[in-house]
Short mmCIF file of C-alpha atoms in Angstrom, two decimals:
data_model
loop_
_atom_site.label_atom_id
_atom_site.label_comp_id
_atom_site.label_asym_id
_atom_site.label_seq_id
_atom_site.Cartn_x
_atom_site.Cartn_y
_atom_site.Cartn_z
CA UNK H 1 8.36 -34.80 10.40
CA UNK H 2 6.74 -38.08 10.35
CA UNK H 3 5.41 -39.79 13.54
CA UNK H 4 4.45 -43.07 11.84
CA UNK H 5 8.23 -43.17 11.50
CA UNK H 6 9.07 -41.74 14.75
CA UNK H 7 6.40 -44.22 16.09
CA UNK H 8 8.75 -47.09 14.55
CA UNK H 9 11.52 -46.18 16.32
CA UNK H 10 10.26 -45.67 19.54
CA UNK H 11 8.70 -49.01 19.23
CA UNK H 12 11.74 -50.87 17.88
CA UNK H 13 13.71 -49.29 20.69
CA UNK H 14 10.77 -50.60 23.65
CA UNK H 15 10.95 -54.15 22.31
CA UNK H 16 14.36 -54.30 21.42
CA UNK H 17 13.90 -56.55 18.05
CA UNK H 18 12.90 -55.08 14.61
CA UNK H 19 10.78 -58.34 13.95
CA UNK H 20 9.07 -57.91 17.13
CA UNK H 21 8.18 -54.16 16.38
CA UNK H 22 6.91 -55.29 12.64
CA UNK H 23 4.88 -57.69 14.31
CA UNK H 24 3.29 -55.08 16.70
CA UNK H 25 2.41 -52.06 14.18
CA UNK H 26 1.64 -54.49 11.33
CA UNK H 27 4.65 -54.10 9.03
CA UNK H 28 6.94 -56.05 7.21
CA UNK H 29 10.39 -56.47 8.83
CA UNK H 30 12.00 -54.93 5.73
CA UNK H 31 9.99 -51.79 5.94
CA UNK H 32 10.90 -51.66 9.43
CA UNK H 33 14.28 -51.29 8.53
CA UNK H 34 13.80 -48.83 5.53
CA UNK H 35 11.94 -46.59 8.28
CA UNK H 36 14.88 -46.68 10.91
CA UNK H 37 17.91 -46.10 8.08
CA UNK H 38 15.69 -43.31 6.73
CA UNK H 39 15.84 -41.63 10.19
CA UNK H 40 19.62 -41.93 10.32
CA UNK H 41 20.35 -40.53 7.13
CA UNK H 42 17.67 -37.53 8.19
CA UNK H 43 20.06 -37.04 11.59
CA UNK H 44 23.41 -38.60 9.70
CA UNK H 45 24.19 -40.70 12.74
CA UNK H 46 23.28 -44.58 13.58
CA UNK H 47 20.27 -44.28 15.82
CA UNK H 48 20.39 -48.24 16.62
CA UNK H 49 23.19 -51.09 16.89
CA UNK H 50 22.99 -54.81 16.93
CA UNK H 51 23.54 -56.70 19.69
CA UNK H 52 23.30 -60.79 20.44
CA UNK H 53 19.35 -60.71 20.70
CA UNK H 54 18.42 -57.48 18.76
CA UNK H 55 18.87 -54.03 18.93
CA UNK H 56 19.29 -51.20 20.98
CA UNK H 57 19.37 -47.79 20.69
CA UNK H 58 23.02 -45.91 20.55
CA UNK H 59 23.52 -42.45 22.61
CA UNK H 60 22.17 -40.78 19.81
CA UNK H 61 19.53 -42.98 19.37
CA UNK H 62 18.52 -42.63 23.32
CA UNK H 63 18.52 -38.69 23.37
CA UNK H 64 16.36 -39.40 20.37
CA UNK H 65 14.15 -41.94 21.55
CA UNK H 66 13.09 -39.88 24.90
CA UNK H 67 12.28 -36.75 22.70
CA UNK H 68 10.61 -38.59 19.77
CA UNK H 69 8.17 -40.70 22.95
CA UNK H 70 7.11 -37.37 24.61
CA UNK H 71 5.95 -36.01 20.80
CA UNK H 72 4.22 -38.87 19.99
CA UNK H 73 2.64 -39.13 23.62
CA UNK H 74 1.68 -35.25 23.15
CA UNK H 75 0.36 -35.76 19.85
CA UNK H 76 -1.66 -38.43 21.03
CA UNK H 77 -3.45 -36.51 23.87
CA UNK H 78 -3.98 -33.66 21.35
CA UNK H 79 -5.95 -36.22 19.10
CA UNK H 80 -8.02 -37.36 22.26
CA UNK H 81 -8.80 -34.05 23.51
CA UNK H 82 -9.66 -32.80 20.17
CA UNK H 83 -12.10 -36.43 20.49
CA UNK H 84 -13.23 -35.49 23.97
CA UNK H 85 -14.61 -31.88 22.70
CA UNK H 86 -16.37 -33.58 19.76
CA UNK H 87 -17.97 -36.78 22.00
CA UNK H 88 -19.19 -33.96 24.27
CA UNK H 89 -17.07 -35.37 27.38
CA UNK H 90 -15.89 -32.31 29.53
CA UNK H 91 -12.72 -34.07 31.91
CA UNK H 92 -10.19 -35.05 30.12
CA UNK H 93 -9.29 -38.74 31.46
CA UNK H 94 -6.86 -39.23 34.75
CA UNK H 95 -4.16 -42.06 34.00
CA UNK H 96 -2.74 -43.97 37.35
CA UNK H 97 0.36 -45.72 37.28
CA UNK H 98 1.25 -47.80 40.40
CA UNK H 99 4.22 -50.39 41.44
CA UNK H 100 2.39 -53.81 40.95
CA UNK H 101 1.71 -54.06 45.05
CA UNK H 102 0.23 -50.66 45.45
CA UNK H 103 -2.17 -51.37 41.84
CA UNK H 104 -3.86 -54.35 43.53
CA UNK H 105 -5.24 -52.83 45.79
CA UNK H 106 -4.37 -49.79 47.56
CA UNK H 107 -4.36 -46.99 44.11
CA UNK H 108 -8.20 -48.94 43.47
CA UNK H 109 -9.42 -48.30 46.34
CA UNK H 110 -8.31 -44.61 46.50
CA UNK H 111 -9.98 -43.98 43.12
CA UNK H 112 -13.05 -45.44 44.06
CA UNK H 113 -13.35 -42.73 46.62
CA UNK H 114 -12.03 -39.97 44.36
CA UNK H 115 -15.24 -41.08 42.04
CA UNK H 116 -17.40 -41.14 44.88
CA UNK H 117 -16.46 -37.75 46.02
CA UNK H 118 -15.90 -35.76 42.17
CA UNK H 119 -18.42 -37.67 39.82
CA UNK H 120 -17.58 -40.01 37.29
CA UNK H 121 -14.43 -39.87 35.58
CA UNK H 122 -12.55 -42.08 32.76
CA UNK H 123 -9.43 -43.24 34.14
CA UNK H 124 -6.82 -46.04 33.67
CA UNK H 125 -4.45 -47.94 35.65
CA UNK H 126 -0.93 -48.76 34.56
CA UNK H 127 0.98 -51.42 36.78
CA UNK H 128 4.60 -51.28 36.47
CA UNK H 129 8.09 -50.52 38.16
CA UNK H 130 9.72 -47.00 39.55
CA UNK H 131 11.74 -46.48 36.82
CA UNK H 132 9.23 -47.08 34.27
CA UNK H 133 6.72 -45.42 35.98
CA UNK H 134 8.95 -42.23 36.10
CA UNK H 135 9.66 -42.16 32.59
CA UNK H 136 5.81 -42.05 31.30
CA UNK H 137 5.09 -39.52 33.89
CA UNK H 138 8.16 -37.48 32.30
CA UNK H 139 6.66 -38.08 29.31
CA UNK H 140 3.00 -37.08 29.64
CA UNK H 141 1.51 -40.68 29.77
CA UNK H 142 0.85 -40.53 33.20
CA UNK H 143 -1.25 -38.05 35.32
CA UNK H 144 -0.03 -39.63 38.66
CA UNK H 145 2.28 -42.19 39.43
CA UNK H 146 2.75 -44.29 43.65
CA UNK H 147 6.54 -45.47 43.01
CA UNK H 148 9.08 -46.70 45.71
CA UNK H 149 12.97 -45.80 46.42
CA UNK H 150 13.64 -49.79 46.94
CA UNK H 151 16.82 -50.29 44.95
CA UNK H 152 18.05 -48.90 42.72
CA UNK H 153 15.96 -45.47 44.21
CA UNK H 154 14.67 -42.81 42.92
CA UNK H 155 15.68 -40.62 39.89
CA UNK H 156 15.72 -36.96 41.19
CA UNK H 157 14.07 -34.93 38.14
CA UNK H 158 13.02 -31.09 38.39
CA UNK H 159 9.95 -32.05 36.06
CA UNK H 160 8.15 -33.63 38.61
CA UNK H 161 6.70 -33.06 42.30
CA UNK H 162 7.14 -35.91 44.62
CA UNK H 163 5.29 -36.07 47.55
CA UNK H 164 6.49 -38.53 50.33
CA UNK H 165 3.54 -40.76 52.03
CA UNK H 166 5.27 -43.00 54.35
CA UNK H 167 7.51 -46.27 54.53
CA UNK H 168 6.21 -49.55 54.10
CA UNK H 169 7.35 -52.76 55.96
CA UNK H 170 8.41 -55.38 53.94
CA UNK H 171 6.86 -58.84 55.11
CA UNK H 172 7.33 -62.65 54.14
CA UNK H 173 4.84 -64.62 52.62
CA UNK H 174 3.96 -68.06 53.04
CA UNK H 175 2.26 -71.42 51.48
CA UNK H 176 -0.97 -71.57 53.73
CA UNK H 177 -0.07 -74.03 56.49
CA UNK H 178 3.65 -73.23 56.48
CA UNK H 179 5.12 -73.96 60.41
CA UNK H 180 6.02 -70.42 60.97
CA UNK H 181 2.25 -68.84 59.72
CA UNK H 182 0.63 -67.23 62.42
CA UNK H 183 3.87 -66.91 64.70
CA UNK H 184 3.80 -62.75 65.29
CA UNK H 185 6.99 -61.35 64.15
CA UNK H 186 10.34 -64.17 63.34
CA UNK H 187 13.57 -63.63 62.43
CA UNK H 188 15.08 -63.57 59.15
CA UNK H 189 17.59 -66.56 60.68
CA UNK H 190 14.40 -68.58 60.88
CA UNK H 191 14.02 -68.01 57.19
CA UNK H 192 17.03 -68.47 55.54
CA UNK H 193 17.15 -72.24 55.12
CA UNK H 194 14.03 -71.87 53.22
CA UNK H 195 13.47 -71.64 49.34
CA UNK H 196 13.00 -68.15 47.83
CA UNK H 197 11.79 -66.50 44.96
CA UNK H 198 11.93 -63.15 43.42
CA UNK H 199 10.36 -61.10 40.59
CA UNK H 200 12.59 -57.95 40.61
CA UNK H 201 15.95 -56.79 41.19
CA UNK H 202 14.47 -54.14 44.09
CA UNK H 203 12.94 -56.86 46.21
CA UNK H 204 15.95 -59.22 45.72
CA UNK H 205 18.61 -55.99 46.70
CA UNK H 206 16.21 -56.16 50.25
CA UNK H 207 16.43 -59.60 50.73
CA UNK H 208 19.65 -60.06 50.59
CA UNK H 209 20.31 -56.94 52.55
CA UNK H 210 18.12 -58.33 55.80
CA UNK H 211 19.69 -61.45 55.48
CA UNK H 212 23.41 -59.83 55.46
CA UNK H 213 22.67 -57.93 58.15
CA UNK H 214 21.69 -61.09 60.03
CA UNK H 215 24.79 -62.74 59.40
CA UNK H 216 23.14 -65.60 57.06
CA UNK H 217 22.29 -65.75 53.31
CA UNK H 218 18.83 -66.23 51.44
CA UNK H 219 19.38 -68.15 48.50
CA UNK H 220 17.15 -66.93 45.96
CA UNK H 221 16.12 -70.23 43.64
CA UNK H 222 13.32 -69.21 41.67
CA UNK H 223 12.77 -66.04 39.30
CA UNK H 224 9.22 -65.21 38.38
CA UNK H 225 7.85 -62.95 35.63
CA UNK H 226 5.52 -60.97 37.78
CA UNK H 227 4.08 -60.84 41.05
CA UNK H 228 1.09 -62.93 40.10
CA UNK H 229 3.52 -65.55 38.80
CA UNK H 230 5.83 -64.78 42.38
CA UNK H 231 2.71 -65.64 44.66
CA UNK H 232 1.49 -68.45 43.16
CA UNK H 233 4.99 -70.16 43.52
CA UNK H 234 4.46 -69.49 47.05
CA UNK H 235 0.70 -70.61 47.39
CA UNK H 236 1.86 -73.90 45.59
CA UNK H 237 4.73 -74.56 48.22
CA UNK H 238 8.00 -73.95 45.88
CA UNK H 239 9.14 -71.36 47.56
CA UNK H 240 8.19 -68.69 50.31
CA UNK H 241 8.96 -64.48 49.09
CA UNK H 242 9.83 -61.35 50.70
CA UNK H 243 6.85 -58.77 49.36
CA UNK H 244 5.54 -55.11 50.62
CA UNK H 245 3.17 -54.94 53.55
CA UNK H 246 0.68 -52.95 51.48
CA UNK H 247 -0.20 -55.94 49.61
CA UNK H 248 -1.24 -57.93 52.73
CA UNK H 249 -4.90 -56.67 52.49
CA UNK H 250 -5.03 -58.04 48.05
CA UNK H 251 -3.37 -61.46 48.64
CA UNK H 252 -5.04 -64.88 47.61
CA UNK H 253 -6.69 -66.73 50.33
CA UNK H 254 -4.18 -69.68 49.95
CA UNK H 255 -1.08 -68.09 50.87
CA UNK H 256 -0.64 -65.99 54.17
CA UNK H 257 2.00 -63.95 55.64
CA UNK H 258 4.45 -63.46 58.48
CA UNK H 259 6.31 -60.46 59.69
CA UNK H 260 10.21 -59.75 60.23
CA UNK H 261 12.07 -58.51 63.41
CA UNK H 262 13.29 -55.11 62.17
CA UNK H 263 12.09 -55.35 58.89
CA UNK H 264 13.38 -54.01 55.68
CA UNK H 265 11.08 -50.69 54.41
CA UNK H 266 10.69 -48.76 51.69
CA UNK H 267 9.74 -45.37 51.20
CA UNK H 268 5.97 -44.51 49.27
CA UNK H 269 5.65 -42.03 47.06
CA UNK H 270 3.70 -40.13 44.77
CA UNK H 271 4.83 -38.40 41.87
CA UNK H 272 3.23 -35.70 39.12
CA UNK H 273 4.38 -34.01 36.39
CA UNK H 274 4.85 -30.12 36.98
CA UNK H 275 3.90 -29.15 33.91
CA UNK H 276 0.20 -29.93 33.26
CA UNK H 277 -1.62 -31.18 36.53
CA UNK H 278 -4.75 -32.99 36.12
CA UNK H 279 -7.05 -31.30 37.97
CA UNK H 280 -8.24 -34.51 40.00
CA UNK H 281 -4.52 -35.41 40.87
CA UNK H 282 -4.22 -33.25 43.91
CA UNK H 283 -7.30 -34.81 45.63
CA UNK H 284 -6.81 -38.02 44.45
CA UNK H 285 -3.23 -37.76 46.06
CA UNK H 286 -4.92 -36.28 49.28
CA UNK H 287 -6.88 -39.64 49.28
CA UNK H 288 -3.55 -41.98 49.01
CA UNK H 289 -2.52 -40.32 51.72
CA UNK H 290 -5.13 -41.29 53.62
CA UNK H 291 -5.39 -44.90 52.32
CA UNK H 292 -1.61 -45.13 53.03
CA UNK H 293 -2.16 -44.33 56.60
CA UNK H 294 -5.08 -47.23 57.02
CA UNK H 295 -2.67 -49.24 55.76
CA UNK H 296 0.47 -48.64 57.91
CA UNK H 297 -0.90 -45.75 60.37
CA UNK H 298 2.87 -45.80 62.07
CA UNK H 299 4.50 -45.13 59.36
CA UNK H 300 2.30 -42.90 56.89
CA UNK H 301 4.06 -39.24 56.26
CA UNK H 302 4.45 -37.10 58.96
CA UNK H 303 5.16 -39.69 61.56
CA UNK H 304 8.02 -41.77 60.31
CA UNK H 305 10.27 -40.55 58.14
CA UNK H 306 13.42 -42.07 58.49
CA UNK H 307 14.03 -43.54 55.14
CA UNK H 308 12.68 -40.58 53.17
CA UNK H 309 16.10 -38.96 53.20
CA UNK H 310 16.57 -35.55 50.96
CA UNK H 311 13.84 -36.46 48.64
CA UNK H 312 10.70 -35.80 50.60
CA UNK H 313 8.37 -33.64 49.33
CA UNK H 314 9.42 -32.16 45.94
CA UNK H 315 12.30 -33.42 43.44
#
């Protein structure tokens, strides 16, 4: 078993290009591809097909990919705990992964008071969506993951405990000086004339769900990359975007926000791997609870729970 080679693969499979994944790990393109057809002759099965801008992985390829990324991730935290024993460093570290809202500001914040309560600790922060999210818990990577059941939801997977922490209420943000800033609740009819733009396919599905409902249609004309990239389209006047309440308290001083008459919501919540807890995940969890409820104090857990459906709690 090598996990250089294993390594490859799972690489080649993330980015989707075997030029791309030589570039990454520092390999010619042709030893790239000796690596992956030396794997399928191992298993006698293609692992990866072509496609119009790369490669992806086949079935057998995907049931091999998943297993071959929780080794490697495994091996990997063997190698830093064997590091952490020699360097003398007694907690192992606590890796955070949050949707990009709740990372700029809310998961911070939370930490900070998990430090100021345990004692220092080295920890990391991973921004990124649900699904993705999901999968590195699954796979060890994570410690802790705040993830959302916007569209397309929530995978239900025995290897994790989910614990629900409220719904947050999506609001609209706005270009500083825009005529409807400052107005108190509007309606999404008010809105729909305007420009819009997205960065995911979760916060689109909302939109135009609030707008159907309403009878009208929000034409989405702008796509950004990330959030970053979605507010500052905003805060230059292109466009004005539907994004979750909990960012209200992180945004740039030169955009501002309004909220919605019966607003779209999304359920919070936290998920950890069963297998393994870190021991600072259950207070740091206790603490997101808490920051959830400064946040939207209607709606944490225990008071609103009308979106969290079967999934509350554990899944």
């Amino acid at each position: 078993m090598d996990l250089a080679v294993w390594r490859t693969f799972v690489t080649v499979c993330r980015v989707g290009s075997l030029s791309a994944a030589a570039v990454e790990l520092s390999h010619t393109q042709s030893a790239v591809s000796r690596q992956i057809a030396g794997l399928e002759r191992q298993f006698g099965v293609p692992l990866v097909e072509r496609h119009a801008r790369g490669v992806r992985p086949t079935p057998a390829g995907e049931v091999f990919r998943r297993h071959a990324l929780a080794t490697l991730n495994e091996a990997d935290r063997a190698v830093r705990a064997v590091r952490d024993v020699r360097d003398g460093v007694g907690d192992r570290p606590l890796a955070v992964g949050a949707t990009p809202s709740l990372a700029a500001g809310m998961v911070p914040e939370a930490v900070r008071s998990l430090l100021q309560r345990t004692g220092p600790l080295r920890w990391s922060l991973l921004p990124a969506l649900s699904a993705h999210l999901h999968d590195r818990v699954i796979a060890g990577d994570l410690d802790i993951a705040l993830v959302t059941d916007a569209p397309p939801g929530l995978a239900v997977d025995a290897r994790v405990e989910r614990r629900y922490l409220g719904l947050d209420e999506m609001v609209v943000v706005l270009p500083a000086g825009h005529p409807q800033a400052e107005r108190g609740p509007v309606h999404i009819r008010e809105l729909a004339d305007q420009a819009w733009v997205e960065d995911n396919d979760g916060s689109a599905a909302l939109l135009r769900q609030q707008a159907a409902r309403a009878g009208v249609a929000a034409t989405i004309d702008l796509t950004a990359a990330d959030l970053p990239g979605k507010l500052a389209l905003v805060a230059t006047g292109h466009a004005i975007a539907l994004i979750p309440g909990v960012l209200r308290r992180a945004l740039r001083a030169d955009v501002t926000t309004v909220g919605l008459v019966d607003p779209p919501t999304r359920g919070i919540y936290a998920i950890t791997p069963r297998r393994d807890p870190h021991p600072r995940a259950a207070p740091l969890l206790d603490l997101l609870v808490t920051a959830f409820a400064s946040v939207h104090p209607a709606r944490a857990a225990g008071r609103d729970h009308r979106s969290a459906g079967p999934g509350v709690g554990s899944a």
